[in-house]
PDB file of C-alpha atoms in Angstrom:
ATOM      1  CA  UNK A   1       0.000   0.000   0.000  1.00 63.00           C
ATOM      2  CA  UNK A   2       1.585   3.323  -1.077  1.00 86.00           C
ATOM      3  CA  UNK A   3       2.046   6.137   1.771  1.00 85.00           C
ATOM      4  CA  UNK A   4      -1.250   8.495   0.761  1.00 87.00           C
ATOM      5  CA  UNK A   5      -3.374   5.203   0.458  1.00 91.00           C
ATOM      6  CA  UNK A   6      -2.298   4.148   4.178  1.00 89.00           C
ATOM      7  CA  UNK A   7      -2.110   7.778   5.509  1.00 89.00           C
ATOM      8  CA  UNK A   8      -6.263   8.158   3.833  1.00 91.00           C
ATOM      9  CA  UNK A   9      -6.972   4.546   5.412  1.00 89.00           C
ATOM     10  CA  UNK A  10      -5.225   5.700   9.162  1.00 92.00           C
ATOM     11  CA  UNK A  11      -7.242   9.345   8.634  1.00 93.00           C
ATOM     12  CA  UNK A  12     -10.868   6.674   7.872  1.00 93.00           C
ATOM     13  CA  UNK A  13      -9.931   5.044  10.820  1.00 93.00           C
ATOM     14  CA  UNK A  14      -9.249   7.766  13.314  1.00 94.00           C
ATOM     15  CA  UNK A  15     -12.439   9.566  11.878  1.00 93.00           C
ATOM     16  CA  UNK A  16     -14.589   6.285  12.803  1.00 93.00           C
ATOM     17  CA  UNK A  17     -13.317   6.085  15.962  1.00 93.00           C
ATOM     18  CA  UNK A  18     -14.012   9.238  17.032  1.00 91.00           C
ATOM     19  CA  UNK A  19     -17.498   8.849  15.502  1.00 93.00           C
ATOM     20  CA  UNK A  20     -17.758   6.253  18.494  1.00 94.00           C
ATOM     21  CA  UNK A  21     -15.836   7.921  21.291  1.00 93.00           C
ATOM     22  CA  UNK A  22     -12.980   6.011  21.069  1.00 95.00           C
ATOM     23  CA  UNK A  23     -10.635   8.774  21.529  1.00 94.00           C
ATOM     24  CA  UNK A  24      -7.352   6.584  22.785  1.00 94.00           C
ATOM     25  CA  UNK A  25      -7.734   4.445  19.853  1.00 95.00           C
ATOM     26  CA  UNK A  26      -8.219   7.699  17.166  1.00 95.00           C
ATOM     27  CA  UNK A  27      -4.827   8.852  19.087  1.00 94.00           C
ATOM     28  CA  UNK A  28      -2.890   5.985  17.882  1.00 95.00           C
ATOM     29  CA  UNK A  29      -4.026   5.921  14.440  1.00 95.00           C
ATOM     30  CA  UNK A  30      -2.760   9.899  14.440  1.00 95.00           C
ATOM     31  CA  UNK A  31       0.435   9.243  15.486  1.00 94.00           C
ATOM     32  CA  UNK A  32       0.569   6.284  12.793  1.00 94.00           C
ATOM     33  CA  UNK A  33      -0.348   9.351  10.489  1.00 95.00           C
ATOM     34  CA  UNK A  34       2.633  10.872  11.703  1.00 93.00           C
ATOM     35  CA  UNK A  35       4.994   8.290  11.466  1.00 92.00           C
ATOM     36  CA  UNK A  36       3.862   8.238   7.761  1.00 91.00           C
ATOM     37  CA  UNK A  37       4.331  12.069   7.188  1.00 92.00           C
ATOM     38  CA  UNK A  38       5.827  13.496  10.413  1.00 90.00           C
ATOM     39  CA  UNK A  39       4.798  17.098  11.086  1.00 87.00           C
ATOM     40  CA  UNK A  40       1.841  16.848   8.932  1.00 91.00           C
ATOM     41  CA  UNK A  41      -0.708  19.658   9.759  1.00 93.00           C
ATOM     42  CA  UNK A  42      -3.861  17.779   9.759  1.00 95.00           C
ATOM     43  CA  UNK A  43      -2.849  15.054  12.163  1.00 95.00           C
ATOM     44  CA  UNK A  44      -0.342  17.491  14.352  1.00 94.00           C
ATOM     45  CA  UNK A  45      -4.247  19.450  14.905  1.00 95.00           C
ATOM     46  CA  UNK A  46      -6.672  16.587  15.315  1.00 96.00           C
ATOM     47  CA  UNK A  47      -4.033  14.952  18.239  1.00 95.00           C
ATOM     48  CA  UNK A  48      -4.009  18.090  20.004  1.00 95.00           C
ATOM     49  CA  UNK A  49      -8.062  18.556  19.821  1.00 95.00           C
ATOM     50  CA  UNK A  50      -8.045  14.868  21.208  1.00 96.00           C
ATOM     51  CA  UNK A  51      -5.914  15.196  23.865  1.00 96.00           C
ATOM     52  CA  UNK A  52      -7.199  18.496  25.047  1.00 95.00           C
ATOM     53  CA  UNK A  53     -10.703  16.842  24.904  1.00 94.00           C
ATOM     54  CA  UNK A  54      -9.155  13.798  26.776  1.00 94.00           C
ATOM     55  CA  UNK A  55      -8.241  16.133  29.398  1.00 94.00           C
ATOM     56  CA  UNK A  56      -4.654  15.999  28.607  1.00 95.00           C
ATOM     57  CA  UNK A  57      -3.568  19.907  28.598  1.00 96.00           C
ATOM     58  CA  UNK A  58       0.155  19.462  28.662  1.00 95.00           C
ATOM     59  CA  UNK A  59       0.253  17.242  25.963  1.00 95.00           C
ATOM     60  CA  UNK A  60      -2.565  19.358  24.002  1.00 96.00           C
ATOM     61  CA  UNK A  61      -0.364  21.913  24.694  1.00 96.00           C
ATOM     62  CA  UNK A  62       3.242  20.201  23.372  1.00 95.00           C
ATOM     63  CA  UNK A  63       1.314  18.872  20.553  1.00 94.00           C
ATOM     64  CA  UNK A  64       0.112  22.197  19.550  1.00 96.00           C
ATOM     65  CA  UNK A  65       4.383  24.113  19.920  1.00 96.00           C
ATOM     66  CA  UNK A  66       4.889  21.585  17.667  1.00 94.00           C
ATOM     67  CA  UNK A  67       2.265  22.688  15.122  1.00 96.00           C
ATOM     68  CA  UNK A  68       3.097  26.530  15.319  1.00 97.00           C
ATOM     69  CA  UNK A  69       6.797  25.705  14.846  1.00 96.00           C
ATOM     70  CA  UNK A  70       6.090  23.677  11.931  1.00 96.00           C
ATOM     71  CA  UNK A  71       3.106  26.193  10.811  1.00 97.00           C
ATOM     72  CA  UNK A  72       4.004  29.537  12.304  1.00 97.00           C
ATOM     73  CA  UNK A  73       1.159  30.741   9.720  1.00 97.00           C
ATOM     74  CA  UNK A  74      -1.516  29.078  11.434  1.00 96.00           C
ATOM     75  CA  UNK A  75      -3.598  31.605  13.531  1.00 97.00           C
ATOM     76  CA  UNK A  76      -5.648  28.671  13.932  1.00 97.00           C
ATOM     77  CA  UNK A  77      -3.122  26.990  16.038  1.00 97.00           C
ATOM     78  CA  UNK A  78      -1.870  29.963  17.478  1.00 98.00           C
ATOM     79  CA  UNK A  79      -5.678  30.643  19.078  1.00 98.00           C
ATOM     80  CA  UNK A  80      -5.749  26.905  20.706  1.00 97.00           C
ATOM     81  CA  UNK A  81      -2.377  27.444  21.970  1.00 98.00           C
ATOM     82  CA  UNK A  82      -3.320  30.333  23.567  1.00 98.00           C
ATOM     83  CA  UNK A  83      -6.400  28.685  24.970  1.00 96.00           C
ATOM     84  CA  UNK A  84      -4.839  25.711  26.227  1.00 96.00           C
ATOM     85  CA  UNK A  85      -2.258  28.047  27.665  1.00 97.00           C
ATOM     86  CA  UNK A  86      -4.465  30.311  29.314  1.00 94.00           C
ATOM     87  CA  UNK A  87      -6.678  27.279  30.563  1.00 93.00           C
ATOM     88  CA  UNK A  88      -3.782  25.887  32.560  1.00 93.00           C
ATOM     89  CA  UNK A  89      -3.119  29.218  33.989  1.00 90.00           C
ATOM     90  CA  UNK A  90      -0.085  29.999  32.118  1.00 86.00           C
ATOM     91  CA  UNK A  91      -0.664  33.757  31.285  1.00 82.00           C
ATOM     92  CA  UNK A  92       2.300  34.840  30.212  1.00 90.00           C
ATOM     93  CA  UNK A  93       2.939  32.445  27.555  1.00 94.00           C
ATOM     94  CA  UNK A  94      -0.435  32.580  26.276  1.00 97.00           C
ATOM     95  CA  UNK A  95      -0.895  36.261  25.792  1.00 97.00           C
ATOM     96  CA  UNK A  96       1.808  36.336  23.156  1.00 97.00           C
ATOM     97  CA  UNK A  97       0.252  33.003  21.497  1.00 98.00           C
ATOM     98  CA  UNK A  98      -3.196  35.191  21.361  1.00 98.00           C
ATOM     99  CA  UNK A  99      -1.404  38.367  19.599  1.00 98.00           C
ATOM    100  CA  UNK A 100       0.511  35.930  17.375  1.00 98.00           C
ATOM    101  CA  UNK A 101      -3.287  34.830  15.982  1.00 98.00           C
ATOM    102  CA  UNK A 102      -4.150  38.563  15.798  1.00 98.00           C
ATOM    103  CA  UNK A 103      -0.840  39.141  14.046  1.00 98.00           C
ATOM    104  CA  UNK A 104      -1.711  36.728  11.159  1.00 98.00           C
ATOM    105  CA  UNK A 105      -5.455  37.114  11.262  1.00 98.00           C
ATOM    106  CA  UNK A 106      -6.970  40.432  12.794  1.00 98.00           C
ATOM    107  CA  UNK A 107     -10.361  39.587  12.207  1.00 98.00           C
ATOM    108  CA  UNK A 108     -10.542  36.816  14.801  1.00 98.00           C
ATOM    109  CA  UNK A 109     -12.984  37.984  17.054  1.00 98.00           C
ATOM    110  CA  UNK A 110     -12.288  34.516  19.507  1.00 97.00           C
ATOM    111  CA  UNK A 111      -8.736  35.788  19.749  1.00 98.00           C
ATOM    112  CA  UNK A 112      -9.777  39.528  20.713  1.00 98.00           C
ATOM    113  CA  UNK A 113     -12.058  38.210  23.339  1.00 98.00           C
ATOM    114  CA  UNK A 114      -9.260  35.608  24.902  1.00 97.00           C
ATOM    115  CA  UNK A 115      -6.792  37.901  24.944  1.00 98.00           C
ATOM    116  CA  UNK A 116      -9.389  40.920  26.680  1.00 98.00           C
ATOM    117  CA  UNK A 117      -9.803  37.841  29.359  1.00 97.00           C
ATOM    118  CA  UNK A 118      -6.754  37.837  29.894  1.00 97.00           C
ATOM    119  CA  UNK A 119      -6.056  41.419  30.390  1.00 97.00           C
ATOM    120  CA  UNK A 120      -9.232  41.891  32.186  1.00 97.00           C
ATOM    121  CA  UNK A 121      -7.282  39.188  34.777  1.00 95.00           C
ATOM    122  CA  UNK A 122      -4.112  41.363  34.858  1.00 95.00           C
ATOM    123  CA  UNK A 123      -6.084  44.121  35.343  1.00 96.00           C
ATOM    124  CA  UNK A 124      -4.382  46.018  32.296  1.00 97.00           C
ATOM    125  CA  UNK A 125      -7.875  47.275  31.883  1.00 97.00           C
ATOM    126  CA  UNK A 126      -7.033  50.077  29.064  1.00 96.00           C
ATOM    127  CA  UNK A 127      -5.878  47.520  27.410  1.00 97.00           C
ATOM    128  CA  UNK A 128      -8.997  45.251  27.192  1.00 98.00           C
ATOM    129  CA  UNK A 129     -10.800  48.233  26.660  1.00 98.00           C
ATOM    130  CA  UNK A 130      -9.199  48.459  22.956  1.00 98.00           C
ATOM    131  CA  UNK A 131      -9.360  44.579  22.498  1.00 98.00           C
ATOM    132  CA  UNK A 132     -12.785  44.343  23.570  1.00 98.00           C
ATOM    133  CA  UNK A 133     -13.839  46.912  21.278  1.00 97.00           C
ATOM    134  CA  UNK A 134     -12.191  45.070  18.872  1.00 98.00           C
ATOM    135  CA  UNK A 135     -14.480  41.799  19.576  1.00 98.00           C
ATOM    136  CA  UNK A 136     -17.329  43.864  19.877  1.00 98.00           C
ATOM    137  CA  UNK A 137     -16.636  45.059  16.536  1.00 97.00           C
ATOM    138  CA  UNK A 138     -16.102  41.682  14.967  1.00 97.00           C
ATOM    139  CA  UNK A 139     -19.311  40.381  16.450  1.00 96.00           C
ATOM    140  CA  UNK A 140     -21.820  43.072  17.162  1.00 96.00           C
ATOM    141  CA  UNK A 141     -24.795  40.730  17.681  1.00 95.00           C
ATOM    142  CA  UNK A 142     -22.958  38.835  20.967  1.00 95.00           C
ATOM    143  CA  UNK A 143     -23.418  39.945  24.199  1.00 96.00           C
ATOM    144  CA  UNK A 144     -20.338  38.092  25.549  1.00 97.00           C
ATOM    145  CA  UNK A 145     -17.769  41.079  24.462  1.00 97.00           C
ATOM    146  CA  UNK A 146     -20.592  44.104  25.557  1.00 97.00           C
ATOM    147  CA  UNK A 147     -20.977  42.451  29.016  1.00 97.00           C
ATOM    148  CA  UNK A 148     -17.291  42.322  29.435  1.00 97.00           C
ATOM    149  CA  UNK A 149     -16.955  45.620  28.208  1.00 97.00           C
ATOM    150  CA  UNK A 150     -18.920  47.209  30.626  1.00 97.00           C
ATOM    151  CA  UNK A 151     -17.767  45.612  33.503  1.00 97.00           C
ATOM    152  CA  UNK A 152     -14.712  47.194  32.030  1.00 97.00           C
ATOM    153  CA  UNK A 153     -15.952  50.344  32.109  1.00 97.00           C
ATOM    154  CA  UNK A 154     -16.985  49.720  35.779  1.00 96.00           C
ATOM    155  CA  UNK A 155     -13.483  48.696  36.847  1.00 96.00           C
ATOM    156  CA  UNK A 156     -12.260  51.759  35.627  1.00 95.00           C
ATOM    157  CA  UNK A 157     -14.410  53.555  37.422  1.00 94.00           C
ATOM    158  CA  UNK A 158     -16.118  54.939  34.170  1.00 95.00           C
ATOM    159  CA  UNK A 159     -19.844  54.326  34.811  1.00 94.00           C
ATOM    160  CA  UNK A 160     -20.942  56.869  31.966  1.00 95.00           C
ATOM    161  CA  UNK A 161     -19.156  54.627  29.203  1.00 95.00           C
ATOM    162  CA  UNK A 162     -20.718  51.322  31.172  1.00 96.00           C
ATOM    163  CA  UNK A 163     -23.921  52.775  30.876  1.00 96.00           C
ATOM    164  CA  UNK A 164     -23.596  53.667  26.750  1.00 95.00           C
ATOM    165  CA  UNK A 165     -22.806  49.591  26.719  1.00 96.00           C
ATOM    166  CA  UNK A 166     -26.057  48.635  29.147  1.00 96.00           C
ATOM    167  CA  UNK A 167     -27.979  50.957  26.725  1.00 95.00           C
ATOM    168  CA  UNK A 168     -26.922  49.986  23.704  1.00 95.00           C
ATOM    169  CA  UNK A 169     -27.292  45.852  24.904  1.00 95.00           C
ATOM    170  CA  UNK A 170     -30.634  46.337  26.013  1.00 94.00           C
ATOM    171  CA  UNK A 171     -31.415  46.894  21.978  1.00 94.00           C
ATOM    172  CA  UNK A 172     -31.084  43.348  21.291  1.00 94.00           C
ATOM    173  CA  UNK A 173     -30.048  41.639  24.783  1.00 94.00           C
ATOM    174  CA  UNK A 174     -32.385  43.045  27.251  1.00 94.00           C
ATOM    175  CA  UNK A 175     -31.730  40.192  30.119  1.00 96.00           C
ATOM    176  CA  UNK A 176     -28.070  40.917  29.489  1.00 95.00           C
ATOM    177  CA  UNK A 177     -28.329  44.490  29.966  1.00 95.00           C
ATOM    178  CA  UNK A 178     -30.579  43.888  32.972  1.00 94.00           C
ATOM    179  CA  UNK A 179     -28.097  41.531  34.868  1.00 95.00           C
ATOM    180  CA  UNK A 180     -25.543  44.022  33.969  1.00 95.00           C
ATOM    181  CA  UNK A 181     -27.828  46.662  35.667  1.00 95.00           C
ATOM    182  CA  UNK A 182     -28.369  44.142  38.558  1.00 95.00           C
ATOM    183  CA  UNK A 183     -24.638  43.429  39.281  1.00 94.00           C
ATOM    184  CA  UNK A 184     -23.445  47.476  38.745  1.00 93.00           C
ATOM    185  CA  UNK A 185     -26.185  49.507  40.409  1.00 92.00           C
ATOM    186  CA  UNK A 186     -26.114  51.197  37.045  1.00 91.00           C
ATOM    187  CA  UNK A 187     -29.300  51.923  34.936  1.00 84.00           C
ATOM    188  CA  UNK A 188     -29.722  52.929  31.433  1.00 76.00           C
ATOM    189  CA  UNK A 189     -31.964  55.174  32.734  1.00 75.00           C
ATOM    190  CA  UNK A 190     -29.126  57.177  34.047  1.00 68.00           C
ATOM    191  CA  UNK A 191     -28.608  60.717  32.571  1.00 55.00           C
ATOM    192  CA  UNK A 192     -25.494  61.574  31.143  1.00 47.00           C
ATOM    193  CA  UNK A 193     -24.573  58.591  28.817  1.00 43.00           C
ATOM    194  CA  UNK A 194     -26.064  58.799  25.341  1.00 43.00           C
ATOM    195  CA  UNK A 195     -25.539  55.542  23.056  1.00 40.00           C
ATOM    196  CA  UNK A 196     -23.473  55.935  20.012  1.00 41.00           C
TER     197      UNK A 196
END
């Protein structure tokens, strides 16, 4: 059997497998798929997804350094990194993972919101403040970036700009902007904050 034909068969198999939760199996068959072509994108991503969903971070995590060093392209890879990163509490390694992403594609909205987490954490909260805007931007219809942004706003003891955000949520999230209101003491009601 020539190398594609056993590397497509391997790929069937791992596929099938995790079709039926059998993700220790699907693991083997992608490191046969690496044995076959080492370093090869596809099965360098699908062992990391496994092993992250087994639980597995630190593997996930060496699994995925070895895709950006063979892919430094990938903003893909550079997100999960991050993520994985972040997840086991390793902040300083993941917030240059998350502007890697943004460095090769801006438009990640996934990647502004991690890395405004992460600020957010840090407490660098000018700096979420531009990548939230960023998210918010990117995906105008999700309240996930908005909420963050105004509790933001609230950190930085800005309740006027918090207020534009509760304001402009309770558009098309009105529970949103009501917990928001709940968990500030802020209303929309307030005078002095005009939405944009």
């Amino acid at each position: 059997m020539n190398t594609a034909l056993a590397y497509g068969y391997l790929k069937l198999q791992a596929l099938v497998l995790l079709v039926f939760g059998r993700r220790q199996a699907a693991l083997v068959k992608f490191d046969q798929m690496l044995v076959l072509r080492p370093g090869e994108r596809y099965a360098l991503a699908s062992r990391a997804h496994v092993l992250a969903e087994e639980g597995d971070k630190h593997a996930a995590i060496d699994a995925l350094q070895q895709l950006v060093a063979r892919y430094p392209e990938h903003a893909e890879a550079w997100f999960n990194l991050a993520y994985m990163l972040e997840d086991i509490g390793g902040h300083a390694d993941a917030e240059p993972a998350f502007r890697r992403a943004l460095n090769i594609e801006p438009k990640m909205d996934r990647a502004w919101y991690g890395l405004a987490l992460l600020l957010i954490r840090e407490r660098r909260f000018d700096e979420a403040v531009v990548a939230l805007k960023k998210n918010t931007e990117l995906q105008p219809m999700s309240p996930f970036g908005w909420y963050q942004l105004a509790r933001v706003h609230v950190d930085r003891q800005d309740p006027d700009e918090a207020v534009k955000v509760i304001r402009h949520l309770k558009r098309f999230e009105p529970k949103v902007a009501a917990q928001l209101e709940r968990e500030t003491g802020l209303s929309s009601a307030q005078s002095g904050a005009r939405t944009n």
